[in-house]
Amino acid sequence: MDKTADYFAEIVTRRATGLIGSRKIIAISGPPASGKSTVAEAVVASLTAMEKTATLVPMDGFHLDNAVLERSGNLARKGAPETFDADGFVHLVSRIANGTGTVYAPVFDRSRDLAVAGAQLIPKHAEFVIVEGNYLMLNAAPWDQLRQFWTLSVAISAQMDVLEQRLMERWADYGIAPDEARTKVQGNDLRNARMVLQNSAPSDLMLN
C-alpha cells in the first residue's frame, strides 16, 4: 500500500501545485480502509518537502462520543454518517475556507477511542489544507454543503474484497478477536463503504 500511496500522493501533489488561490482546500475521500489517510499524510509530506505550508485535517475529529452514541443506540454503528457531528464539521471547513485567522480543530485519539477538542491548529498562513474523510462528497445533508469549499476533490477507491481484508487486519491490530472483528466489518464497516461508493458525488480526481 505504501508504494501505491506514494504514487497517488505524487499525482495529487502535481494537481495541487497547479491550483490558483491563496488557500487551497483539497478533499481526499473514500471508503474505510481505502488508504485515504495514508495518501493524505503523504501529500502533506510531499508539499512540505517542496517548502509549501500544508496541514492535514481529518474528519474523524468529529466522531460523537461513545456515551452519546450509546444513549442514542448508535454505538454499534460508530463510523456511519449519523455518528458524526456533521454540522460542526461543515462549520469548521467553512471557517477554514472563509476565515483569515488561526482555526482550532478536534482530533480523534484512536488509542482512547475519543475526540480531543482543540487539539489541532490550522495556521492562518497555511497555503494547503488537506481534508480527509469518508463522507466529504456524500449526497446527503449536511455533507453535501462541503463540496462548495473544495479547491480540488480526490476520491480513492478499492474493491470490496480488498477493503474487507484490510478492515479485518485493522481490527486484529487493535486486539479484536476474529469473530468480533467479522461482526464489526460485515455489520458496519462494509455498510459504510458501500454508502460511500454508491452515494458520493463525482470527484475531480479518481484514484483506484
C-alpha positions as a printed NumPy array, in Angstrom:
array([[  0.   ,   0.   ,   0.   ],
       [  2.891,   2.39 ,   0.76 ],
       [  4.139,   2.394,  -2.836],
       [  0.593,   2.926,  -4.08 ],
       [  0.115,   5.735,  -1.555],
       [  3.313,   7.415,  -2.708],
       [  2.199,   7.136,  -6.328],
       [ -1.242,   8.572,  -5.552],
       [  0.359,  11.326,  -3.456],
       [  2.573,  12.289,  -6.392],
       [ -0.481,  12.605,  -8.662],
       [ -2.385,  14.714,  -6.116],
       [  0.646,  16.897,  -5.399],
       [  1.121,  17.653,  -9.095],
       [ -2.525,  18.713,  -9.371],
       [ -2.386,  20.674,  -6.117],
       [  0.643,  22.75 ,  -7.035],
       [ -1.119,  23.894, -10.2  ],
       [ -4.089,  25.313,  -8.312],
       [ -4.741,  29.041,  -8.07 ],
       [ -5.657,  30.882,  -4.873],
       [ -4.187,  31.946,  -1.573],
       [ -5.527,  28.896,   0.29 ],
       [ -6.244,  25.582,  -1.412],
       [ -8.506,  23.087,   0.342],
       [ -8.085,  19.575,  -1.014],
       [-10.623,  16.895,  -0.105],
       [ -9.447,  13.283,  -0.069],
       [-12.396,  10.935,   0.394],
       [-13.062,   7.236,   0.114],
       [-14.499,   4.221,   1.953],
       [-12.992,   2.881,   5.179],
       [ -9.576,   1.232,   4.642],
       [ -9.186,   2.618,   1.115],
       [ -5.898,   4.252,   2.129],
       [ -7.066,   7.859,   2.09 ],
       [ -5.396,   8.821,   5.369],
       [ -2.073,   7.345,   4.217],
       [ -2.308,   9.226,   0.923],
       [ -3.319,  12.447,   2.693],
       [ -0.316,  12.227,   5.011],
       [  1.958,  11.578,   2.035],
       [  0.546,  14.607,   0.206],
       [  1.24 ,  16.842,   3.21 ],
       [  4.788,  15.459,   3.434],
       [  5.331,  15.978,  -0.289],
       [  4.082,  19.582,  -0.207],
       [  6.155,  20.299,   2.893],
       [  9.251,  18.947,   1.143],
       [  8.542,  21.475,  -1.617],
       [  8.578,  24.21 ,   1.059],
       [  4.825,  24.673,   0.874],
       [  2.799,  25.212,   4.043],
       [  0.407,  22.274,   4.312],
       [ -1.677,  20.844,   7.13 ],
       [ -3.93 ,  17.804,   7.463],
       [ -7.47 ,  17.966,   8.883],
       [ -9.08 ,  14.529,   9.416],
       [-12.868,  14.296,   9.582],
       [-12.54 ,  11.764,  12.428],
       [-12.17 ,  14.543,  14.991],
       [-15.943,  14.952,  14.719],
       [-16.864,  11.448,  15.908],
       [-19.608,  11.719,  18.508],
       [-18.567,  10.473,  21.933],
       [-19.296,   6.839,  22.797],
       [-21.58 ,   7.871,  25.679],
       [-23.687,   9.946,  23.28 ],
       [-23.829,   7.102,  20.772],
       [-24.771,   4.596,  23.448],
       [-27.679,   6.756,  24.624],
       [-28.957,   7.064,  21.049],
       [-28.484,   3.363,  20.302],
       [-25.884,   4.065,  17.6  ],
       [-22.699,   2.817,  19.256],
       [-22.552,  -0.302,  17.053],
       [-22.798,   1.969,  14.007],
       [-19.888,   4.216,  15.006],
       [-18.345,   5.487,  11.791],
       [-21.675,   5.823,   9.945],
       [-22.662,   9.34 ,   8.796],
       [-25.162,   9.812,  11.624],
       [-22.465,   9.156,  14.254],
       [-20.559,  12.344,  13.442],
       [-21.163,  15.974,  14.333],
       [-21.593,  16.722,  10.64 ],
       [-22.881,  20.268,  11.132],
       [-19.882,  21.059,  13.308],
       [-17.552,  19.676,  10.66 ],
       [-19.17 ,  21.758,   7.914],
       [-18.808,  24.835,  10.123],
       [-15.113,  24.099,  10.668],
       [-14.423,  23.715,   6.945],
       [-16.331,  26.939,   6.262],
       [-14.132,  28.771,   8.772],
       [-11.003,  27.353,   7.169],
       [-12.197,  28.373,   3.707],
       [-13.508,  31.826,   4.531],
       [-11.538,  32.964,   7.567],
       [ -8.213,  34.729,   7.754],
       [ -7.197,  33.768,  11.279],
       [ -5.976,  30.678,  13.08 ],
       [ -8.534,  27.868,  13.418],
       [ -8.514,  25.11 ,  16.034],
       [ -9.942,  21.66 ,  15.352],
       [-10.612,  18.457,  17.305],
       [ -8.52 ,  15.334,  16.737],
       [ -9.603,  11.716,  17.185],
       [ -7.408,   9.701,  19.564],
       [ -7.774,   6.09 ,  18.409],
       [ -5.926,   4.696,  21.425],
       [ -8.644,   6.155,  23.7  ],
       [-11.45 ,   5.978,  21.118],
       [-12.478,   9.579,  21.64 ],
       [-12.178,  13.048,  20.112],
       [ -9.983,  15.654,  21.791],
       [-11.255,  19.219,  21.423],
       [ -8.926,  21.961,  20.224],
       [ -6.053,  19.523,  19.7  ],
       [ -5.022,  20.813,  16.27 ],
       [ -4.085,  24.249,  14.996],
       [ -4.663,  25.248,  11.374],
       [ -2.391,  28.284,  10.93 ],
       [ -3.708,  31.335,   9.149],
       [ -0.786,  31.195,   6.7  ],
       [ -1.469,  27.592,   5.604],
       [ -1.432,  27.506,   1.807],
       [ -2.745,  23.943,   1.525],
       [ -5.289,  22.31 ,   3.827],
       [ -5.758,  18.607,   3.139],
       [ -9.119,  17.391,   4.469],
       [ -9.52 ,  13.627,   4.744],
       [-12.603,  11.534,   5.484],
       [-15.227,   9.1  ,   4.266],
       [-18.142,  11.431,   3.607],
       [-16.616,  14.542,   2.047],
       [-18.602,  14.063,  -1.183],
       [-21.676,  12.308,   0.211],
       [-25.015,  13.127,  -1.447],
       [-26.822,  13.757,   1.831],
       [-27.373,  16.79 ,   4.047],
       [-25.418,  18.399,   5.586],
       [-22.435,  16.658,   3.986],
       [-23.384,  17.949,   0.542],
       [-22.644,  21.504,   1.729],
       [-18.945,  20.662,   1.904],
       [-18.181,  20.44 ,  -1.795],
       [-18.514,  24.212,  -2.279],
       [-15.327,  24.616,  -0.242],
       [-13.091,  22.152,  -2.114],
       [-10.486,  23.614,  -4.435],
       [ -9.789,  20.048,  -5.54 ],
       [-11.647,  16.851,  -4.653],
       [ -9.964,  13.449,  -4.797],
       [-11.685,  10.075,  -4.386],
       [ -9.766,   6.902,  -3.553],
       [-11.45 ,   3.566,  -4.12 ],
       [-10.745,  -0.158,  -3.832],
       [-12.536,  -3.441,  -4.445],
       [-14.825,  -4.619,  -1.648],
       [-12.831,  -7.794,  -1.021],
       [ -9.672,  -5.723,  -0.596],
       [-11.445,  -3.384,   1.814],
       [-12.769,  -6.348,   3.798],
       [ -9.305,  -7.847,   4.168],
       [ -7.784,  -4.549,   5.264],
       [-10.594,  -3.92 ,   7.748],
       [-10.16 ,  -7.37 ,   9.299],
       [ -6.438,  -6.694,   9.63 ],
       [ -7.132,  -3.278,  11.168],
       [ -9.336,  -4.738,  13.898],
       [ -6.815,  -7.502,  14.527],
       [ -4.165,  -4.828,  15.082],
       [ -6.416,  -3.411,  17.829],
       [ -6.537,  -6.816,  19.51 ],
       [-10.095,  -7.646,  18.431],
       [-10.846, -11.367,  18.107],
       [-11.664, -12.615,  14.577],
       [-15.358, -13.323,  15.251],
       [-15.944,  -9.895,  16.794],
       [-13.936,  -8.247,  14.033],
       [-16.029, -10.003,  11.381],
       [-19.213,  -8.736,  13.047],
       [-17.867,  -5.175,  13.003],
       [-16.715,  -5.416,   9.401],
       [-19.84 ,  -7.063,   7.995],
       [-22.345,  -5.229,  10.167],
       [-20.912,  -1.726,   9.997],
       [-17.68 ,  -1.021,   8.108],
       [-18.681,  -2.532,   4.774],
       [-22.135,  -0.946,   5.005],
       [-20.405,   2.422,   5.315],
       [-18.065,   1.553,   2.454],
       [-20.978,   0.758,   0.136],
       [-22.651,   4.015,   1.085],
       [-19.548,   5.994,   0.156],
       [-19.071,   4.168,  -3.142],
       [-22.732,   4.312,  -4.179],
       [-23.866,   7.691,  -2.824],
       [-20.995,  10.115,  -3.335],
       [-20.811,  12.855,  -5.96 ],
       [-18.047,  12.512,  -8.583],
       [-14.697,  13.959,  -7.557],
       [-12.289,  15.949,  -9.712],
       [ -9.725,  13.18 ,  -9.496],
       [-10.474,   9.445,  -9.123],
       [ -7.763,   7.053,  -7.917],
       [ -8.269,   3.287,  -7.938]])
